[in-house]
Every structure is written in C-alpha cells, then in structure tokens.
Short mmCIF file of C-alpha atoms in Angstrom, two decimals:
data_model
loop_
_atom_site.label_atom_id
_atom_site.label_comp_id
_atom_site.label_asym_id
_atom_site.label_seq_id
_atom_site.Cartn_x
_atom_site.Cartn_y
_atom_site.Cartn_z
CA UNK A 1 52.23 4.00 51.52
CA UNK A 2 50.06 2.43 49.44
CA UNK A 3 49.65 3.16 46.20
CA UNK A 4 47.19 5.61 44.45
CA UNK A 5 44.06 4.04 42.59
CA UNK A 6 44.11 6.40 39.68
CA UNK A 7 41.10 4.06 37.92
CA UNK A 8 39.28 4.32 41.90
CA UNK A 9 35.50 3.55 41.39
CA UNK A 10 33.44 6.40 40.74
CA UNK A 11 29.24 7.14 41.09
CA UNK A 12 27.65 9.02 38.49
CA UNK A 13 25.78 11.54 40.72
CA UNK A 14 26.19 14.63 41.93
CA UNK A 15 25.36 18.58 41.33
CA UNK A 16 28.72 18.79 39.96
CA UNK A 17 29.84 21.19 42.39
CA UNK A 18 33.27 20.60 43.52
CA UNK A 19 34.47 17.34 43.73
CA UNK A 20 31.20 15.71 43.35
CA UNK A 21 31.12 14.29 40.21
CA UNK A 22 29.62 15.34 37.56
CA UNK A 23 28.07 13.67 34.09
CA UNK A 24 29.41 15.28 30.65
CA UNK A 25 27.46 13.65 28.16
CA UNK A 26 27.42 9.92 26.65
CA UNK A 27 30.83 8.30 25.31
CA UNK A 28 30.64 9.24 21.37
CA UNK A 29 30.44 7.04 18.95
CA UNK A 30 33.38 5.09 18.32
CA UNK A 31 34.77 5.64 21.84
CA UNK A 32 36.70 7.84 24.05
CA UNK A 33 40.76 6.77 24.74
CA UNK A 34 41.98 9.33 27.01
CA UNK A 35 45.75 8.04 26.65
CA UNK A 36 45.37 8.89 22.72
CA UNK A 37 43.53 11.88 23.46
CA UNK A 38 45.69 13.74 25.39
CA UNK A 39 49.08 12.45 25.20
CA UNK A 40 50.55 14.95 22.83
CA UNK A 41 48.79 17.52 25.09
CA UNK A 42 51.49 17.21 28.15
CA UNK A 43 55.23 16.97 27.84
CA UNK A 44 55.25 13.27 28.20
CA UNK A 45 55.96 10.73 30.66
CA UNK A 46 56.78 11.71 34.31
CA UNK A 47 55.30 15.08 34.21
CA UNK A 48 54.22 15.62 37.71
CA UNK A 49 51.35 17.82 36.81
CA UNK A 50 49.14 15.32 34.84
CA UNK A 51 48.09 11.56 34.66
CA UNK A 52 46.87 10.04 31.57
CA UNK A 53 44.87 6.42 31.10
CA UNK A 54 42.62 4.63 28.51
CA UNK A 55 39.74 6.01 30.81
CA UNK A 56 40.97 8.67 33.74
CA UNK A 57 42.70 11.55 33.13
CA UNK A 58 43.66 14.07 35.51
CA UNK A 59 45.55 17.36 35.94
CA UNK A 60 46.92 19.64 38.23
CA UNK A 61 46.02 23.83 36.68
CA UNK A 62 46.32 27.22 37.54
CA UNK A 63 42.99 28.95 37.19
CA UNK A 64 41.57 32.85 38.12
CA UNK A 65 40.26 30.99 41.01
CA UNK A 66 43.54 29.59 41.88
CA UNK A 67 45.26 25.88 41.98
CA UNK A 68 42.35 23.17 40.47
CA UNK A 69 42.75 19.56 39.66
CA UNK A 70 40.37 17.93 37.24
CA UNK A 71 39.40 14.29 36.87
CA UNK A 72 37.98 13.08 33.46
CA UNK A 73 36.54 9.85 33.43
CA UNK A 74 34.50 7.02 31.38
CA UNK A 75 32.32 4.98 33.85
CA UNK A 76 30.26 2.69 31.13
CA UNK A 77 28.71 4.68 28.54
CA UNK A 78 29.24 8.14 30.54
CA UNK A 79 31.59 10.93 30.33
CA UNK A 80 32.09 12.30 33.98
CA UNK A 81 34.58 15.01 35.62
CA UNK A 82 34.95 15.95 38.84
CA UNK A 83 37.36 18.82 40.93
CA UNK A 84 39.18 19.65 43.74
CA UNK A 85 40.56 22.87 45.04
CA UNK A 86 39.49 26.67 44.92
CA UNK A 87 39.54 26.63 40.84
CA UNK A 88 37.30 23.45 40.53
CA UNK A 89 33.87 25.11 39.32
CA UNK A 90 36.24 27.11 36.73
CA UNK A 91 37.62 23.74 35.66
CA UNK A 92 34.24 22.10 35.62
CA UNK A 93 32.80 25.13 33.21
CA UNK A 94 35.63 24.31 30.83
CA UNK A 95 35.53 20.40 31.50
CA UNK A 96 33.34 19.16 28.24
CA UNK A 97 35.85 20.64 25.81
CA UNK A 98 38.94 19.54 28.12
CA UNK A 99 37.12 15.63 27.69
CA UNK A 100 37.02 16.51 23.89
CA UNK A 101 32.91 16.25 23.65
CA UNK A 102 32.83 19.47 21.64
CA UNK A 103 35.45 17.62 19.13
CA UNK A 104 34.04 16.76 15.71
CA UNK A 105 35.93 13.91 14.35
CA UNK A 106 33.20 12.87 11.83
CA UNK A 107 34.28 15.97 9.71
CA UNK A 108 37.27 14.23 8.58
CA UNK A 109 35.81 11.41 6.61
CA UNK A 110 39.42 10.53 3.95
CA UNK A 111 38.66 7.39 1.19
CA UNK A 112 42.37 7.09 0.62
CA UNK A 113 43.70 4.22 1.52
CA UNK A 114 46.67 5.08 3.50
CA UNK A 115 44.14 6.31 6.11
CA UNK A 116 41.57 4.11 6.18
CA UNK A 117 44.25 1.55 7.58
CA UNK A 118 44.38 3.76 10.12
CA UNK A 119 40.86 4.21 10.97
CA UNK A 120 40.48 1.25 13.33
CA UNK A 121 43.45 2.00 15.57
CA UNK A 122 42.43 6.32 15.97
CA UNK A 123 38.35 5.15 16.63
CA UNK A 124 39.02 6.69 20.25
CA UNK A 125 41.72 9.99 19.37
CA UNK A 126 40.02 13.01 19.61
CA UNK A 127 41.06 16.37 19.66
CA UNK A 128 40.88 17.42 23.41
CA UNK A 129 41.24 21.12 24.67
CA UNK A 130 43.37 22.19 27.80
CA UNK A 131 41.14 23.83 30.22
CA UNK A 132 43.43 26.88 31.17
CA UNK A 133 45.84 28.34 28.53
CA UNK A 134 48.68 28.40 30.89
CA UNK A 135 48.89 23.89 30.85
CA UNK A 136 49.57 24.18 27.52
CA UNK A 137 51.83 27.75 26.90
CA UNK A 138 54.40 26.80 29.83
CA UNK A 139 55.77 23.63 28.80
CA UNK A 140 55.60 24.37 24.95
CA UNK A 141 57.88 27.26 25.79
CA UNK A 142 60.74 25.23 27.35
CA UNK A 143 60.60 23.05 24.28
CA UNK A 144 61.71 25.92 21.35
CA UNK A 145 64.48 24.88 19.90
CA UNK A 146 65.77 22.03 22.42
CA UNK A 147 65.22 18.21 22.28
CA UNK A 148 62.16 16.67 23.77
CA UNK A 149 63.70 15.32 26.23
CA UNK A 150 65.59 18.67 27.68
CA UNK A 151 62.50 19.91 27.65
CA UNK A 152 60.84 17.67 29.91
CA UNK A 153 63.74 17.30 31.69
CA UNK A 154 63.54 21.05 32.53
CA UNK A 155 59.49 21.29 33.17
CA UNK A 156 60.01 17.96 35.35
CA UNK A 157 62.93 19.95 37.81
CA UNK A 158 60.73 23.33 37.41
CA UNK A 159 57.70 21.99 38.73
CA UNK A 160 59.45 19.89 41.86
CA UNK A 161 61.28 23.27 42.21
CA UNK A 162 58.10 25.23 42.78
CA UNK A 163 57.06 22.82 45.12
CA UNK A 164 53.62 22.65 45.26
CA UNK A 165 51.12 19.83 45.73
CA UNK A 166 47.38 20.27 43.94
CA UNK A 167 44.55 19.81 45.71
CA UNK A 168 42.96 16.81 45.94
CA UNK A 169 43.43 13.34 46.46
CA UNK A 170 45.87 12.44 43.31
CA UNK A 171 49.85 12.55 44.07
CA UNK A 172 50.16 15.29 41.62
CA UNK A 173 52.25 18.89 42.18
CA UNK A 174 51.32 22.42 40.59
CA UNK A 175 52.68 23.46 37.60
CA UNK A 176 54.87 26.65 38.63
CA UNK A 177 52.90 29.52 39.70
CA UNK A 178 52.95 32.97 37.93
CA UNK A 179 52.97 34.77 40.86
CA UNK A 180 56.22 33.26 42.01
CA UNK A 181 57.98 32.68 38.86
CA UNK A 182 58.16 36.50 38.99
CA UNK A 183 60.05 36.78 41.77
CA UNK A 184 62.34 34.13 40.38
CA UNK A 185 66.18 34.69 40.11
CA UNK A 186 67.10 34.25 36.53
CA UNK A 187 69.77 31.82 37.73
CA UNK A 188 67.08 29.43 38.81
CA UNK A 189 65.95 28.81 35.41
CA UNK A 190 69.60 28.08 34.45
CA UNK A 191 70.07 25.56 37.03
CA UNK A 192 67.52 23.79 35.40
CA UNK A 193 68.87 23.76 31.77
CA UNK A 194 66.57 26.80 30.21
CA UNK A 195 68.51 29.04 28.76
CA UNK A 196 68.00 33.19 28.88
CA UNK A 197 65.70 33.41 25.98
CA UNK A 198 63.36 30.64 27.09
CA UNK A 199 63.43 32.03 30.82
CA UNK A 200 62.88 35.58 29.50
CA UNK A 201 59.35 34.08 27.76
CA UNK A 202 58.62 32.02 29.99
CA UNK A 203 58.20 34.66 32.26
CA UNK A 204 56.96 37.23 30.27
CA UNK A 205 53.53 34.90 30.01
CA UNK A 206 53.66 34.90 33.69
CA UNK A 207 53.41 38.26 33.81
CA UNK A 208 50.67 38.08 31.70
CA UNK A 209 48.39 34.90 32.78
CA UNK A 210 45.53 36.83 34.24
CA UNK A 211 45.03 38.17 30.85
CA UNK A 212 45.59 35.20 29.25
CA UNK A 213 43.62 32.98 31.34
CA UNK A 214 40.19 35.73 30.92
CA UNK A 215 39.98 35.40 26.84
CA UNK A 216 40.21 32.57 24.38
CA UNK A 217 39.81 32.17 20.28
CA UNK A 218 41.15 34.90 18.52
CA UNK A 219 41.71 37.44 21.12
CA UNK A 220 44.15 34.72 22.99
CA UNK A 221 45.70 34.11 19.89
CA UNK A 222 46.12 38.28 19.16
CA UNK A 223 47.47 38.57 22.77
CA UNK A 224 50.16 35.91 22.44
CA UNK A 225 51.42 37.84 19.46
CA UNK A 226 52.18 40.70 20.86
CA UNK A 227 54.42 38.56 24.05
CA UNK A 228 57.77 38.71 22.90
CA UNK A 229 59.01 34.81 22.24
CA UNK A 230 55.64 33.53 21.48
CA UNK A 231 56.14 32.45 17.24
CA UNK A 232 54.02 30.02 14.69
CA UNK A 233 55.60 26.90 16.49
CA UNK A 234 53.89 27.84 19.92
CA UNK A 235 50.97 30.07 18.83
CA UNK A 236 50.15 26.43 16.68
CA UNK A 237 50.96 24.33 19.97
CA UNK A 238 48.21 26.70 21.81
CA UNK A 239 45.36 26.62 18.70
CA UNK A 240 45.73 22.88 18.76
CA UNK A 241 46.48 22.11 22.37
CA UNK A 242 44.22 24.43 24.18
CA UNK A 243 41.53 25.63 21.69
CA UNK A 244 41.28 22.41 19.51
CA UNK A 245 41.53 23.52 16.25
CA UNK A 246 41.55 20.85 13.92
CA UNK A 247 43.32 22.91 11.03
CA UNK A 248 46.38 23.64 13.29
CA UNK A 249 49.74 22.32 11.49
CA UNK A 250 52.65 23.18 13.44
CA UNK A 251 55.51 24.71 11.42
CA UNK A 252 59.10 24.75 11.94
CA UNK A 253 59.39 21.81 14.13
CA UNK A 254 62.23 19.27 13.52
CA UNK A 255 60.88 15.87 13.28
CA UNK A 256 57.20 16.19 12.13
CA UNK A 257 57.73 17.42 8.39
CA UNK A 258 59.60 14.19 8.12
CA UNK A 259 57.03 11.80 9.64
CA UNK A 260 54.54 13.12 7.51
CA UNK A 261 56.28 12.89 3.88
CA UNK A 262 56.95 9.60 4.49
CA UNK A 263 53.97 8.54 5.44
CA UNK A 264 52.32 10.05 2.16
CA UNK A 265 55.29 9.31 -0.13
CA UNK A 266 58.20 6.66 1.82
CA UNK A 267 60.48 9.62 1.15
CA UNK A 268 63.61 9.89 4.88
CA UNK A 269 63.52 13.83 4.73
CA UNK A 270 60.77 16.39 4.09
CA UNK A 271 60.07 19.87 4.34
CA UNK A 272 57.25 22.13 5.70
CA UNK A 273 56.22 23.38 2.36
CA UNK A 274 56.39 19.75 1.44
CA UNK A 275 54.22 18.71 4.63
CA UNK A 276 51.99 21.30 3.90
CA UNK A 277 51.55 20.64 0.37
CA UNK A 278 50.62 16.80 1.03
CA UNK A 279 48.33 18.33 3.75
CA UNK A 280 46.36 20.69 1.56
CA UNK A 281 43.81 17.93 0.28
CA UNK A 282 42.52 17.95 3.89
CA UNK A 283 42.75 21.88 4.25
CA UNK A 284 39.89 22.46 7.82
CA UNK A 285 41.65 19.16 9.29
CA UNK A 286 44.87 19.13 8.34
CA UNK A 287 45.45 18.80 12.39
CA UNK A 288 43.28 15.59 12.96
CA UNK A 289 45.13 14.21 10.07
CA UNK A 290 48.68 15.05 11.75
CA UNK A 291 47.49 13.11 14.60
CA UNK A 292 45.86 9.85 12.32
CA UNK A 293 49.69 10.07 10.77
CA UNK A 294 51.78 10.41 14.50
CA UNK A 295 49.30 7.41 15.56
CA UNK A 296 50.23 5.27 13.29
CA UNK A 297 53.57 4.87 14.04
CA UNK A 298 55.77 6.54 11.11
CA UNK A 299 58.95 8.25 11.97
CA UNK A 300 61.50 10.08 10.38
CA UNK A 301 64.63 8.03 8.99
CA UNK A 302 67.55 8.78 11.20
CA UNK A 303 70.81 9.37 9.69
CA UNK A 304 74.27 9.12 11.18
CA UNK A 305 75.13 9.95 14.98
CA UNK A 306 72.06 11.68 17.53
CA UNK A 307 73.19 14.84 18.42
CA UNK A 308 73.82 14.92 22.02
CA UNK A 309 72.02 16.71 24.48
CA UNK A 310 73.05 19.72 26.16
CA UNK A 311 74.22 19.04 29.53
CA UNK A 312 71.95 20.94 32.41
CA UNK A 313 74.19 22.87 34.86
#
C-alpha cells in the first residue's frame, strides 16, 4: 500500500461545505508552524487520532454530529481547513480557533532578555484551541498522576481497542466513543494499564460529553467541576488546550515547575509557588510564556535513578 500524502496538494476553493476546502484567513504575521502549535495539544507521538506537520494538521473528533476529521492547512499565504464525516460542518464552525487565528500572540511583547533569545525560534507557536472538548479531556485524564509515557501508552491501546477508523481519507482511528465506553467492562481499562480511579473519570465524562460538547468558557469550566476526578491539573489542561487561554499555568504537575525556575534562575528543583511567582510579571500570559520557556529547550535536572514505570497487565 502506498503510503499516505499527508502534505497532498490542496486548491483553495470551495463553499466550505464538507470536505471541500475551505479558506480561514491569511497566515499571520510571523507565520503559522502547526508542529509547534499543536504538539503539546495531543499525547505525543503515535497517537492514532491526530497528525501534526510544519503545515497540515489533522484529527480524528467526536462531535454532536458524530465522528469528524479536520484538515488544517497553509497553502502559500492562506489558512485553509477542510472535513470529512457526519461532524464536518461542526468542525468547520470551530475550525479558525482550532488553526489558532483567534490567538493573540502580539499581547505578549517581554524586553527581558532571556526571552527575546527566544523570540526567533517561537515566531510560528501559537496558542491553538481543540475543536471539541472531548480531544483534549480524554487523554489528559489517563495522564493524572502516571508518567507520560503510561499515559500514551494507555490512550495508544484504548483507541486501537475501540476500533474505529475516522472518516476520510487520512489513516487515522476514532478516539474511543462515549457511547461505548459506557458499556465498557471495568476490566478493559485495566488491561490497558489505567487504573480504577482514572477509569472511573474517564468514564464519568463519557457520561457526560453531550453536555460537555454543547457549552464552552465558563460554563464548561463550571461543569467539569462538578465531574468527580476533574482537579486544577486537568481543568488547566482544558482552559489551555481547548479554550486557549493564554493565562492558563498548570499546577501540580511534576516536571514543569522545574523547567521553568531554571530557566528564570539556573536553579535543578522548583516549586509551583516558585513557578508562579517568576510567572507573575507576565500575569494575562503567563501560558504563552510557559510555552516560549518548554520551546526553548530547558529541562529539569535529573537526579539519581528514573523511577520505573508501572508495568501494564
């Protein structure tokens, strides 16, 4: 079989119904780098339900309307999208903030020097926005408390569990479908290294994702509260994922309070008040300047043996 042509030519025309394509607006000024964009947005590499490049991106959703796949593009100086399946006009509605045109980087405007080093390589990030709530909620969930890479690990076997391919012509599968993750035996979930209290959220926002998937802003944000298992860590995964909030410091995670103090003072091992006190100068972006600081490259200082992962049944 040959392979797929994820970068496949393109024509700008169209009523943008469907999967004719439709133009979003002009690239902005200073660019548009998809792979920067959106690559804290999915749980990495290999997850079945999304492809990521300097220039296409493209994911597999649940929607109201059922399974959608949208393609964002740059073609030239145009931002396009296009869909497939019976959710592609919801997709489309939602696709200018998913290609992060509504984003205002030029709000953030630092004069320390630390980050305007950094200004050259970010010219393209942007803060995107997931077009349906669920793309961002169900993978953040299997990644409380675990590594990274059991969490992936886990959405990776979930998804080819669920078995099903999105629409369209891109080799990509569904995430798992509400519908059917409630008639899921809890041992399922086990079998693919998510423990009881993960599995017991995880489908608690399944029973939920109509709701979820009908309001946004601050009644989504009120709604998660109220689901059992949804915290700070995920509600600040969902402001910053799928609403794009560019004040929206995520608190309690393991690595990134370290990554940022020693970016701002060389220091191995920080703490959130300490993160957050470094961030206050940039209080409305603290967010946009998370992501300048995880582009550049800084990482926490690792001392003594990893901890191993948990072995999967």
């Amino acid at each position: 079989m040959r392979p797929f042509d994820w970068s496949s030519p393109v024509v700008l025309a169209g009523d943008g119904l469907g999967d004719r394509p439709q133009v979003l607006g002009r690239v902005p000024p200073g660019g548009l780098d998809f792979a920067q964009t959106f690559g804290p947005l999915h749980p990495g590499q290999g997850d079945p339900c999304v492809y990521r490049g300097p220039r296409d991106f493209w994911r597999a959703s649940w929607t109201p309307e059922g399974a959608g796949t949208l393609h964002l593009f740059v073609r030239g100086d145009r931002v396009g999208a296009r869909a497939f399946g019976p959710g592609a006009l919801w997709l489309l509605d939602r696709a200018r903030g998913a290609a992060s045109l509504l984003d205002r980087p030029e709000r953030f405007a630092p004069r320390e020097p630390r980050f305007l080093r950094l200004r050259g390589g970010v010219r393209g990030l942007r803060l995107g926005r997931t077009a349906s709530v669920l793309d961002t909620l169900l993978p953040t969930i299997l990644g409380q408390r675990v590594k990274v890479v059991e969490a992936r690990r886990s959405w990776i076997r979930l998804v080819r569990a669920f078995d099903a391919r999105a629409p369209g012509p891109a080799p990509l599968w569904m995430p798992p479908e509400p519908r059917r993750v409630l008639r899921t035996p809890s041992w399922m979930f086990a079998a693919h290294g998510v423990d009881r209290t993960r599995a017991g959220t995880f489908v608690a926002v399944c029973r939920h994702a109509a709701r979820l998937l009908s309001v946004d802003g601050r009644e989504l944000v009120d709604l998660l509260r109220r689901i059992r298992g949804i915290g700070p860590w995920t509600l600040a995964h969902v402001r910053l994922s799928h609403l794009g909030d560019p004040d929206a410091v995520v608190v309690g995670d393991y690595n990134l309070p370290h990554a940022v103090g020693r970016f701002f003072t060389g220091a191995p091992r920080s703490s959130d008040e300490e993160m957050l006190r470094h961030l206050e100068p940039y209080a409305g972006q603290r967010a946009r300047a998370v992501r300048w600081i995880k582009a550049s490259g800084v990482k926490r200082v690792r001392f003594g043996p990893r901890t191993p992962l948990r072995l999967a049944p």
